[in-house]
Tab-separated table of C-alpha atoms and ligand atoms in Angstrom:
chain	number	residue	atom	x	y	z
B	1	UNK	CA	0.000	0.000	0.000
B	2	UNK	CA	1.363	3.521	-0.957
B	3	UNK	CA	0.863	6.693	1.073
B	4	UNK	CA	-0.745	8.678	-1.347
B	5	UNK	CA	-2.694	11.815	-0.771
B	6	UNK	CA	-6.140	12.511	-0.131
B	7	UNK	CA	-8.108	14.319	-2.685
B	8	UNK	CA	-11.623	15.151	-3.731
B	9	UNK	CA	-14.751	15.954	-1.102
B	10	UNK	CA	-16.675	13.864	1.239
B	11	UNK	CA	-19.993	14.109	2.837
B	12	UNK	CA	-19.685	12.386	6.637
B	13	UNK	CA	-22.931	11.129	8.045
B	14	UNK	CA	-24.933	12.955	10.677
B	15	UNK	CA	-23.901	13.240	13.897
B	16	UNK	CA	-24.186	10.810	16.503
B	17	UNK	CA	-25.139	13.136	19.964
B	18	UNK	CA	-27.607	14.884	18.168
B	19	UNK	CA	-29.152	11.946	16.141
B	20	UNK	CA	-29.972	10.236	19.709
B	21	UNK	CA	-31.528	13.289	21.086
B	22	UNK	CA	-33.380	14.162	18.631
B	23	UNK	CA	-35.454	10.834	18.989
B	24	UNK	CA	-35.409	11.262	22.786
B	25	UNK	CA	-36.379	14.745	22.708
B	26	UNK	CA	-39.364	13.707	19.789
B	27	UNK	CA	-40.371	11.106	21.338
B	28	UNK	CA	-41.466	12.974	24.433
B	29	UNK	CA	-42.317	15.885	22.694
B	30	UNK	CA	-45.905	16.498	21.532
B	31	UNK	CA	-46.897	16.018	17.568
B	32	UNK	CA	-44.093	14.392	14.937
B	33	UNK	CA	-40.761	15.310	14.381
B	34	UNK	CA	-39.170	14.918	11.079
B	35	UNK	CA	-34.976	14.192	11.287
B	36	UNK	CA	-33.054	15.147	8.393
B	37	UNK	CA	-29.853	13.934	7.924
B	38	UNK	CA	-30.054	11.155	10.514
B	39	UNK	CA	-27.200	8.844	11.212
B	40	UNK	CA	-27.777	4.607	10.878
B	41	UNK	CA	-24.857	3.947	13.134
B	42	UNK	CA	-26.082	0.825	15.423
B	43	UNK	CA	-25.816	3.002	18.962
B	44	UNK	CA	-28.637	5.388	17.333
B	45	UNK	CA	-30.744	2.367	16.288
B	46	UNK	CA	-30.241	1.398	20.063
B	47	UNK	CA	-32.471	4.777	20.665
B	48	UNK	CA	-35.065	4.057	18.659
B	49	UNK	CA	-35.056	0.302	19.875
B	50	UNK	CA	-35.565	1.559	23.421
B	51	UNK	CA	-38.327	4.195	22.377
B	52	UNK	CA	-40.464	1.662	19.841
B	53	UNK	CA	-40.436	-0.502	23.112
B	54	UNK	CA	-41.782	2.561	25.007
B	55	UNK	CA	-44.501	2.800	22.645
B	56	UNK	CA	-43.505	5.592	20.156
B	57	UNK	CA	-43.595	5.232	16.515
B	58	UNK	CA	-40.499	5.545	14.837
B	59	UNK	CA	-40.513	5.428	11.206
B	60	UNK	CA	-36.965	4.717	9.787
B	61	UNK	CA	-36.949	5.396	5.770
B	62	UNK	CA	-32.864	4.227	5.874
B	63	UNK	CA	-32.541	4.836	2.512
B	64	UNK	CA	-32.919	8.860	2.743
B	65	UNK	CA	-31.575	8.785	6.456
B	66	UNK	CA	-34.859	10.345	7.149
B	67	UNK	CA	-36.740	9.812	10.484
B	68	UNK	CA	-40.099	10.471	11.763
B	69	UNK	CA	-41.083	10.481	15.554
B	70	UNK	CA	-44.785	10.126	16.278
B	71	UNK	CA	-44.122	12.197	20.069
B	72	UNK	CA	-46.779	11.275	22.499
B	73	UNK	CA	-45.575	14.436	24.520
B	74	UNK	CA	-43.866	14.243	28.314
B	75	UNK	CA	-46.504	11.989	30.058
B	76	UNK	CA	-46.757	9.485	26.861
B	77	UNK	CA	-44.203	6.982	27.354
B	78	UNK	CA	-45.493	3.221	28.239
B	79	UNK	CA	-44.424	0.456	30.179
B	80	UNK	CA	-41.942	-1.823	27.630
B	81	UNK	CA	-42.888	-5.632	28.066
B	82	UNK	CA	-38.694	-6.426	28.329
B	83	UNK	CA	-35.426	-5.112	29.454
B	84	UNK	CA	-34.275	-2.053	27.336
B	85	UNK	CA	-31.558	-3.231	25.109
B	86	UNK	CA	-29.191	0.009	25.104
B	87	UNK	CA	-26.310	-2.264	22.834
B	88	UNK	CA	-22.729	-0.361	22.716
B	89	UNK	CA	-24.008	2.753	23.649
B	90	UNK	CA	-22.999	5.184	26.641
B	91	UNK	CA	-25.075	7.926	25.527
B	92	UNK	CA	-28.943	5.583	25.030
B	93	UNK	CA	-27.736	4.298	28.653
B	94	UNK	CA	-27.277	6.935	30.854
B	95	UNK	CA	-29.765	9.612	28.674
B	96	UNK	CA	-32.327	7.008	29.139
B	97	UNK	CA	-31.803	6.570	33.082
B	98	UNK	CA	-32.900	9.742	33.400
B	99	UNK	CA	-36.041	9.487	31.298
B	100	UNK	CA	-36.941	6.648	33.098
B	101	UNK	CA	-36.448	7.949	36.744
B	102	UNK	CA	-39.416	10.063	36.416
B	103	UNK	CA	-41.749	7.531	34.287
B	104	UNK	CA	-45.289	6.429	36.170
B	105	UNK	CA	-43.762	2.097	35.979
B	106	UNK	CA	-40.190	0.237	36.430
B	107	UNK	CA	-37.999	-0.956	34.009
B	108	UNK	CA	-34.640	-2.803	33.386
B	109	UNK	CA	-31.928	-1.186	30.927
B	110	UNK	CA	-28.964	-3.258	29.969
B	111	UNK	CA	-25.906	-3.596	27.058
B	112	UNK	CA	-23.709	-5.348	25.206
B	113	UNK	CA	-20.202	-6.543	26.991
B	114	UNK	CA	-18.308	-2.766	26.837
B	115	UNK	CA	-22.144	-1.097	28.407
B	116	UNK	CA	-21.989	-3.720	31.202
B	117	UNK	CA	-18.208	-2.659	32.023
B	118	UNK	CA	-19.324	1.371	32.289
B	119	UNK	CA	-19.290	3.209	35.290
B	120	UNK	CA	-22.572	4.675	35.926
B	121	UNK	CA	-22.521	5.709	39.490
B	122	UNK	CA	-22.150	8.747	37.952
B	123	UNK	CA	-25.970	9.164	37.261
B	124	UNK	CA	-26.942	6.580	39.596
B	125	UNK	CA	-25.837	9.466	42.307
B	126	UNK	CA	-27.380	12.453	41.002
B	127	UNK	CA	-30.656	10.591	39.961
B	128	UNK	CA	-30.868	9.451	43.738
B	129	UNK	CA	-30.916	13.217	45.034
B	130	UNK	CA	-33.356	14.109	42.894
B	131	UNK	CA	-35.670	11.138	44.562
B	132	UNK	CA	-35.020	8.634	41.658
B	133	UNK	CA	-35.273	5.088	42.644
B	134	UNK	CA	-32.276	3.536	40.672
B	135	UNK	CA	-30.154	0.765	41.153
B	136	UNK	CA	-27.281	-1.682	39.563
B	137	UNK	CA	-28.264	-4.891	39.591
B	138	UNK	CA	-25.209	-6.392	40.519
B	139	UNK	CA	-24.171	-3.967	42.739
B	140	UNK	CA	-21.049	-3.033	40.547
B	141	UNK	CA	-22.351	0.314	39.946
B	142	UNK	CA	-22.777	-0.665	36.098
B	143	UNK	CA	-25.607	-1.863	33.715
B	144	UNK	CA	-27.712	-3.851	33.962
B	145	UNK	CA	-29.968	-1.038	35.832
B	146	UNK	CA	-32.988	-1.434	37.322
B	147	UNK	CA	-35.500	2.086	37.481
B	148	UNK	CA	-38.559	2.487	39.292
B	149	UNK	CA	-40.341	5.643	38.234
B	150	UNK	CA	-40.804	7.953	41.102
B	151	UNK	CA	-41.599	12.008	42.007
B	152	UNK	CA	-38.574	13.804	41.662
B	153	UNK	CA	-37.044	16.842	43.008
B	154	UNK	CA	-35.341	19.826	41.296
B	155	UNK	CA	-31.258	19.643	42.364
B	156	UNK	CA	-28.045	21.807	41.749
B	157	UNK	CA	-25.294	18.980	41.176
B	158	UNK	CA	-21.876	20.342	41.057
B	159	UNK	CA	-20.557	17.046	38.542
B	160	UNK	CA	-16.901	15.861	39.096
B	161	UNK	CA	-16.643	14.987	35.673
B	162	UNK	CA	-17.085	17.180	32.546
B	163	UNK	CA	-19.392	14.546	31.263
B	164	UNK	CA	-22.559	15.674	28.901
B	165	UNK	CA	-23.859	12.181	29.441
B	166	UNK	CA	-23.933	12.934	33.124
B	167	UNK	CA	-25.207	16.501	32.473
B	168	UNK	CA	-27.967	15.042	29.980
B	169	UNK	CA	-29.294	12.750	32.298
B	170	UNK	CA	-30.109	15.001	35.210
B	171	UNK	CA	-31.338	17.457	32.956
B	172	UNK	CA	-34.117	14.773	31.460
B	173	UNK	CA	-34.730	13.951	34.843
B	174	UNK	CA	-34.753	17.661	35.626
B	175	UNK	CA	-38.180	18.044	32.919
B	176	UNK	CA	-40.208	15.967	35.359
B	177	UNK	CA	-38.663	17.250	38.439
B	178	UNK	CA	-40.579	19.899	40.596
B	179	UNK	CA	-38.226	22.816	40.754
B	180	UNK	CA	-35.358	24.391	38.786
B	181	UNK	CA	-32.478	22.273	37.824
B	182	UNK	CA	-29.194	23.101	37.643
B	183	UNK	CA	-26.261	21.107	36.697
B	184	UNK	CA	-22.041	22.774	36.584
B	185	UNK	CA	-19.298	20.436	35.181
B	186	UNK	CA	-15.745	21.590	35.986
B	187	UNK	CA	-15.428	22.305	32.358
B	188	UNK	CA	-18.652	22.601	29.634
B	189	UNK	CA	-19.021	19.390	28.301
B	190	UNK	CA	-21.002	19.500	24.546
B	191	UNK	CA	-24.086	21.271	25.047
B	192	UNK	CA	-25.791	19.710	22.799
B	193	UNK	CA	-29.295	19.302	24.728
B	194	UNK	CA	-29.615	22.456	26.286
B	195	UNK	CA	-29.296	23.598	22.511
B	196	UNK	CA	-31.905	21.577	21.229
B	197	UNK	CA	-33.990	21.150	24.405
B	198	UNK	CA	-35.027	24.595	23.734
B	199	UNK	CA	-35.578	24.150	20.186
B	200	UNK	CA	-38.161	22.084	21.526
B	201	UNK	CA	-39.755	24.624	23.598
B	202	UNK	CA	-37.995	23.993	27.500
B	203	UNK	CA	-36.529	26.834	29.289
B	204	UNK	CA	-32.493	26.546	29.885
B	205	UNK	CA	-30.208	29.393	30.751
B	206	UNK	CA	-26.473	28.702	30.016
B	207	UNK	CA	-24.223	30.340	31.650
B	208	UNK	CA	-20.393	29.274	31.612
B	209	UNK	CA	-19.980	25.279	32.614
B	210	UNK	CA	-23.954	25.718	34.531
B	211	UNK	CA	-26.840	25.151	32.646
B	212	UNK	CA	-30.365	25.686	34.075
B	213	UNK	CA	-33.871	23.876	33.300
B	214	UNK	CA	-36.794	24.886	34.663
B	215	UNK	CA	-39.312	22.131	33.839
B	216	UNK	CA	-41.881	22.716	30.765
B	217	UNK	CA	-45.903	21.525	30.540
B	218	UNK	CA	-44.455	20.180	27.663
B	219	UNK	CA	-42.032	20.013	24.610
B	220	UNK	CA	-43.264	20.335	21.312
B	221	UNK	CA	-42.212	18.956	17.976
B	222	UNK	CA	-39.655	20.276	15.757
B	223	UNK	CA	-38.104	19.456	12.190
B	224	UNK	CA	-34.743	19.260	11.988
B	225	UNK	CA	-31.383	18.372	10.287
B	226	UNK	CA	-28.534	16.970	11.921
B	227	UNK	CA	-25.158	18.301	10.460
B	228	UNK	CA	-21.943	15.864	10.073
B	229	UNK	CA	-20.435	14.441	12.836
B	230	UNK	CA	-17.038	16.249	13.454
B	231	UNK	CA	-15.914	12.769	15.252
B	232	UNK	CA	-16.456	10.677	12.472
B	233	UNK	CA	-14.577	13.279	10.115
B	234	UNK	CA	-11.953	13.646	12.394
B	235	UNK	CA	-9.933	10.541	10.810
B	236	UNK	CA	-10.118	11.995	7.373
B	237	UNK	CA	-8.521	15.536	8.683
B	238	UNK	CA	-6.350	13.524	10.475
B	239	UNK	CA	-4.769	12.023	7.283
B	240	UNK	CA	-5.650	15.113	5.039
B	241	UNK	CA	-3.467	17.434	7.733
B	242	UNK	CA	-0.825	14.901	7.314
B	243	UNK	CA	-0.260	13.637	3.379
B	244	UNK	CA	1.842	15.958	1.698
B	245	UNK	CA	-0.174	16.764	-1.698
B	246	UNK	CA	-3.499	16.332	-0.161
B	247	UNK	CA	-6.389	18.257	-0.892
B	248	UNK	CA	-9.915	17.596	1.067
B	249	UNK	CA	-13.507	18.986	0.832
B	250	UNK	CA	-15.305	17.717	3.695
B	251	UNK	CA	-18.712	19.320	3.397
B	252	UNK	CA	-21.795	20.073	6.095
B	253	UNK	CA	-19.436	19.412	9.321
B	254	UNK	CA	-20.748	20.359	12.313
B	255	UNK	CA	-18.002	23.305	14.319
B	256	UNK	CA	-19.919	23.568	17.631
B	257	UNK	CA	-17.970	25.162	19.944
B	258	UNK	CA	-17.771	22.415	22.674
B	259	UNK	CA	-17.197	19.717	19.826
B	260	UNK	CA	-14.225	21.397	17.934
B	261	UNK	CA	-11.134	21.002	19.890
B	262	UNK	CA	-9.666	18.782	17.460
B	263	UNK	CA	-9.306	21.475	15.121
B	264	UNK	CA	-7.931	23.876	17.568
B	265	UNK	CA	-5.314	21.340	18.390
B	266	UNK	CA	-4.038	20.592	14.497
B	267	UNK	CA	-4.009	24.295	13.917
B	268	UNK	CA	-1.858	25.066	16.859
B	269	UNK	CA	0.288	21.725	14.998
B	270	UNK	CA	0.816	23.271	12.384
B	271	UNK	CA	-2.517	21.809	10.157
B	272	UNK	CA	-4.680	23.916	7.386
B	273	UNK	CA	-7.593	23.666	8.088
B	274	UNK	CA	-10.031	26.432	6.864
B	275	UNK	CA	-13.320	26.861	7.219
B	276	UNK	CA	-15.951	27.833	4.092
B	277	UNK	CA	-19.634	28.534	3.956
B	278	UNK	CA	-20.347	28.999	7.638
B	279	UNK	CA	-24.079	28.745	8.569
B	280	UNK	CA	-26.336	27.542	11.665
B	281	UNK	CA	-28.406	24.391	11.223
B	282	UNK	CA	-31.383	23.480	13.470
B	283	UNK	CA	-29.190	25.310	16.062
B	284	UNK	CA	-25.736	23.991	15.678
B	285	UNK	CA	-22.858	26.032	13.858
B	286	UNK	CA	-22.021	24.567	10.334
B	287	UNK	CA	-19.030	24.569	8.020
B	288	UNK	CA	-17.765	22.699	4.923
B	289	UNK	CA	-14.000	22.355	5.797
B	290	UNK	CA	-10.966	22.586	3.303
B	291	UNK	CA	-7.943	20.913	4.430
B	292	UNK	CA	-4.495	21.007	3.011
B	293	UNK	CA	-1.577	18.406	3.593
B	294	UNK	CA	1.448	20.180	5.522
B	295	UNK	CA	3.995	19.241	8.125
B	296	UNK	CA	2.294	18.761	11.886
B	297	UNK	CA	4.541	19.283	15.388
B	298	UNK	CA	3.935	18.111	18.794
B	299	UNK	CA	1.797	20.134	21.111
B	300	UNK	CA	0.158	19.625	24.665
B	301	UNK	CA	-3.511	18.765	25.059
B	302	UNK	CA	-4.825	19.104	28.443
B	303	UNK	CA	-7.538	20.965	30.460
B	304	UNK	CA	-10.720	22.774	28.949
B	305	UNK	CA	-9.792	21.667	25.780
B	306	UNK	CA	-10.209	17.941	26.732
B	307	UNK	CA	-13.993	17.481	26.653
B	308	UNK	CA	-14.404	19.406	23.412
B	309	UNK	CA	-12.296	16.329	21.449
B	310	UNK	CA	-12.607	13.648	24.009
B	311	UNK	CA	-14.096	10.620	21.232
B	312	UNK	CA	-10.827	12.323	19.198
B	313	UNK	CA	-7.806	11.487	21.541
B	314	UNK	CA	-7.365	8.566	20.052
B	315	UNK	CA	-6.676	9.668	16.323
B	316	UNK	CA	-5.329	12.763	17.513
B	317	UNK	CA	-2.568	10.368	19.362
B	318	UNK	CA	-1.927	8.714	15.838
B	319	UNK	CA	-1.447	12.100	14.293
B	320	UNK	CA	1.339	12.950	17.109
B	321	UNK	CA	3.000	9.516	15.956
B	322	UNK	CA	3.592	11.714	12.848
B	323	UNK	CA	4.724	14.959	14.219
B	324	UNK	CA	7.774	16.136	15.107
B	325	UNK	CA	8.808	16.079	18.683
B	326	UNK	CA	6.538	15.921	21.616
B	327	UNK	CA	3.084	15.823	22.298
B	328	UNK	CA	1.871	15.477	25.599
B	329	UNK	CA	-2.438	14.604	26.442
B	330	UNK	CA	-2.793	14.939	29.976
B	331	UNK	CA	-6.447	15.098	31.817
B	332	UNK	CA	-7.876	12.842	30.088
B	333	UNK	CA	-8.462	10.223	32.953
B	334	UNK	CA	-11.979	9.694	31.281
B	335	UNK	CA	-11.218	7.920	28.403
B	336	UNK	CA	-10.450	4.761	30.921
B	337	UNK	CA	-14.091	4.088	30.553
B	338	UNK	CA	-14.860	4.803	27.121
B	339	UNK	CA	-16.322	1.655	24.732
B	340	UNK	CA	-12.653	0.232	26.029
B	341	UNK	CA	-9.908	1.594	28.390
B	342	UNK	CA	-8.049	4.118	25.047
B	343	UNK	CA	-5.247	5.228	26.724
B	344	UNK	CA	-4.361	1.476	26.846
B	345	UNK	CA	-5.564	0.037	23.963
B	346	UNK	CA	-4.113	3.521	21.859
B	347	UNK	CA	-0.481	2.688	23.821
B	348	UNK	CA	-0.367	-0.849	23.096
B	349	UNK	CA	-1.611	-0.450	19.642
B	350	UNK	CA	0.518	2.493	18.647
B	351	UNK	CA	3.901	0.720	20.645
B	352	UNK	CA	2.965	-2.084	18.398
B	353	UNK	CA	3.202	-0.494	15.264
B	354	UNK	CA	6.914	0.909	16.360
B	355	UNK	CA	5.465	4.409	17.986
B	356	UNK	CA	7.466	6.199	20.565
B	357	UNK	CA	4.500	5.803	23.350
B	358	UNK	CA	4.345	5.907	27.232
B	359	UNK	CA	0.941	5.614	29.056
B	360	UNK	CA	0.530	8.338	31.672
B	361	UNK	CA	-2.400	7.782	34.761
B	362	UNK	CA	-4.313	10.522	32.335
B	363	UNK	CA	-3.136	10.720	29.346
B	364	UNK	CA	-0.264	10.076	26.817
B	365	UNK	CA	3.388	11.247	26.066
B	366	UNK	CA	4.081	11.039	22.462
B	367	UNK	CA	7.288	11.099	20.902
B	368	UNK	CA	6.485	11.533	17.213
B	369	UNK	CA	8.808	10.849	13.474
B	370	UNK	CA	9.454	7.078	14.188
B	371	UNK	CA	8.668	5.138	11.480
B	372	UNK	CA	5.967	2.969	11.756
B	373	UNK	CA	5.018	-0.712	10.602
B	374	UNK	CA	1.449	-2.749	10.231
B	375	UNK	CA	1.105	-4.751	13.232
B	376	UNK	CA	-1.942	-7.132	14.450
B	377	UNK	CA	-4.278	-4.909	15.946
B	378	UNK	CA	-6.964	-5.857	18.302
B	379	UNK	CA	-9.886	-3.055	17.946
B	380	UNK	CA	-11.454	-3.855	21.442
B	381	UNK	CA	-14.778	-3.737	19.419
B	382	UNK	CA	-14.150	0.111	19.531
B	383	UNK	CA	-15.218	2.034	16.702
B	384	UNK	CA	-13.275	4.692	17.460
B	385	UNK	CA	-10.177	2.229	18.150
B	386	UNK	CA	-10.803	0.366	14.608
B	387	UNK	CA	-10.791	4.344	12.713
B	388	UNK	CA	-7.838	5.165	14.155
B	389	UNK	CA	-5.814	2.277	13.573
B	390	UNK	CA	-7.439	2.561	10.031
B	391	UNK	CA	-5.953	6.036	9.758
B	392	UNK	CA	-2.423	4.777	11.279
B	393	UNK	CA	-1.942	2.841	8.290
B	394	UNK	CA	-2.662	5.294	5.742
B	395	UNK	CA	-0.388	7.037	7.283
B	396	UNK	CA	2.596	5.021	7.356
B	397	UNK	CA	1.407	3.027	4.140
B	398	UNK	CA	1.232	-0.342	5.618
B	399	UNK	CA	-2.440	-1.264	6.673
B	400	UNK	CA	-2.520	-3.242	9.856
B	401	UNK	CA	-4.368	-6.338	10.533
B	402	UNK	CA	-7.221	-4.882	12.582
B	403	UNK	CA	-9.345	-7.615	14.667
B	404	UNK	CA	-13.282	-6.591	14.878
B	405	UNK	CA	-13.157	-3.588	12.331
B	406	UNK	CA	-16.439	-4.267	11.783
B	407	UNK	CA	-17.499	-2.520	14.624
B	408	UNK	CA	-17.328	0.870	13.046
B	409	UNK	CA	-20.697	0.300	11.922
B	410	UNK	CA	-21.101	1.832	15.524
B	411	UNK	CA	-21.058	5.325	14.516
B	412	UNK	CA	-19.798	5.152	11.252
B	413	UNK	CA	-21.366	2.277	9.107
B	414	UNK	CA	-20.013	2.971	5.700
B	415	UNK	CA	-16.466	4.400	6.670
B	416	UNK	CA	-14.298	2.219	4.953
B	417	UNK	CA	-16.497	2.688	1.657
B	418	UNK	CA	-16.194	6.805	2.427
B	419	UNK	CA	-12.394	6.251	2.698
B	420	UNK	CA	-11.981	4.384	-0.801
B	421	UNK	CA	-13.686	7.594	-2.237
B	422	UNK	CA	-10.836	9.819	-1.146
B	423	UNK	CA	-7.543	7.839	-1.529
B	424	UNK	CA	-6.037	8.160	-4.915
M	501	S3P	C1	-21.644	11.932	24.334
M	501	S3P	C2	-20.818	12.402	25.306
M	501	S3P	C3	-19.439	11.923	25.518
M	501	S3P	C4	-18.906	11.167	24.316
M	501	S3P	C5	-19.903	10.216	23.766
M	501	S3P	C6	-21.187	10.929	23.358
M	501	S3P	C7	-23.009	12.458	24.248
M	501	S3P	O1	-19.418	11.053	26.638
M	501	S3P	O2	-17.733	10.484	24.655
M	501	S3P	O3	-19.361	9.570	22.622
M	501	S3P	O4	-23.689	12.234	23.217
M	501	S3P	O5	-23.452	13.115	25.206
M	501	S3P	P1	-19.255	11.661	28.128
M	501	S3P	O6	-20.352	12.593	28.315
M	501	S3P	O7	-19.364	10.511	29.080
M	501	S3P	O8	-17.880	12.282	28.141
């Protein structure tokens, strides 16, 4: 395999936060929402799975990634007959939970393997305060879950982690609540459902990492269109920034503020990235993005920029394989307990393949310009782990032997097709 550049322009599929939410938020909101632009990654089909079983029509017309949500409004929600089946996905799990805390009947949510590992204390606690009745079955503080529906109190939680899963949840809960809600992070995690909770018709103030809900009568239905997820275009930046000769179109990516770290980071490597035809869709800030191939140096990645490219570490750590010097990624403890433990599996992987690598307690020190080599790689079942290692060997022009790669169909179902399009 050559190392050729990347030319030509690429559509990625819709975003995978907002896809979820916007069946949560239609399904409890009143009247049918119509999703543009949806993505068909398998943890988004977990959603509607868990809603259909809830008793909301979903209709899923795959073929024009179009989605309509019969909402039965707040209070419309029904009893499902089995345990909630939440697959791979963090984001159905603990967005759920909160739902569900409030509902008038009990429930069971569970997962695949990688769900049933997750820590989710971390709503299990706030969800308590607020009066929920929620418990791990196994007492191990992971799924499965069990949820009995109860009355539930307004709360300010001060959250130890910059988590908008953890944020999400108490805010759901917080609709059903009696009382304001208020939830700060120690840095602002994506704000994805404060943006489109009030798109919807609830009341949220923002104001730095604090956002505020004061519970609606009810939400009402919306149309919207989901712009590209910046996580799953990430790995085609990644190789853009870094083939000499390249030169990429990647059209209709989503630039929200709390999502766009990653291209913070490459610029302050060295990367050109520029941004054309900005716009706002349903909400979110839009941009088609032309990237050129140049020469990328090491960096440091730590603090408030961590939650704003969290999913990203891990190809951001293959693009600091091909920089020159250092880069160091410090305070980023939480992606231990991501889909698998990626400061590992990235260190292992990477040392592998003949990187310069050391595994910190929250991060990664990177010594990039060694040469690197195809190696076996074993993906985890991690989408994001399969991408990068994807990326790793366009880089280096030696494609390693990747174990599970099917499991991009997580987030990104037809990524290796999209990356056939682009390489010369
Ligand atoms: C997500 C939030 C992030 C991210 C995940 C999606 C969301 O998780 O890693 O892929 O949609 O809210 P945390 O909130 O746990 O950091």
């Amino acid at each position: 395999m050559k190392k050729t550049p990347l030319l030509g322009e690429l559509t990625v599929p819709g975003d995978k936060s907002i896809s979820h939410r916007s069946i949560m938020f239609g399904a409890l909101a009143k009247g049918t929402t119509k999703v543009e632009n949806f993505l068909q990654g398998a943890d988004c089909l977990s959603t509607i799975g868990c809603f259909r079983a809830m008793g909301i029509s979903v209709e899923n017309h795959t073929d024009q990634n179009l989605v309509l949500i019969h909402g039965k409004g707040l209070h419309g929600l029904t009893e499902p007959e089995s345990v909630l089946n939440c697959g791979n996905s963090g984001t159905t799990t603990r967005l759920i939970s909160g739902i569900l805390a409030a509902q008038p009947f009990s429930c069971e949510l569970t997962g695949d393997a990688s769900i049933r590992k997750r820590p989710m204390g971390r709503i299990i606690t706030p969800l308590t305060a607020m009066g929920a009745d929620i418990s791990s079955i196994n007492g191990d503080g992971c799924a499965p879950l069990r949820i009995r529906g109860r009355r539930l109190t307004g709360i300010r939680y001060q959250s130890p982690v910059a988590s908008a899963q953890v944020k999400s949840s108490i805010l759901l809960a917080g609709l059903y609540a009696n009382g304001t809600t208020t939830v700060t992070e120690p840095y602002l995690s994506r704000n994805h459902t404060e943006r489109m909770l009030e798109g919807f018709g609830a009341k949220i103030t923002c104001d730095g990492a604090s956002a505020t809900l004061m519970p609606p009568e009810e939400l009402f239905a919306r149309e919207l269109t989901v712009p590209g997820d910046i996580s799953s275009a990430a790995y085609f930046i990644t190789a853009a920034a870094l083939i000499p000769g390249s030169e990429l179109f990647l059209k209709n990516v989503g630039i929200n503020p709390t999502r766009d770290g990653i291209l913070r980071v490459y610029r302050a490597m060295g990367a050109d990235i520029s941004f054309l035809n900005e716009r706002t869709v349903s909400g979110e800030p839009v941009a088609d993005l032309l990237i050129h191939g140049s020469r990328l140096h090491g960096t440091a990645v730590g603090g408030p920029v961590i939650p704003t490219l969290i999913d990203e570490l891990p190809i951001i750590a293959v693009a600091a394989c091909f920089a020159e010097g250092e880069t160091v990624i410090s305070d980023a403890a939480e992606l231990k307990v991501k889909e698998s433990n990626r400061i590992a599996v990235m260190t292992e992987g990477l040392s592998a393949m003949g990187a310069d690598v050391t595994e910190t307690g929250d991060g990664m020190i990177i010594r990039g310009g060694r040469p690197l080599k195809a190696a076996v790689i074993d993906s985890r079942l991690d989408h994001r782990i399969a991408m990068s290692f994807t990326i790793a060997g366009l880089l280096c022009g030696e494609m390693p032997d990747i174990r599970g790669g099917d499991c991009v169909k997580i987030s990104y179902p037809g990524f290796y097709e999209d990356l056939q399009k682009i390489v010369s």
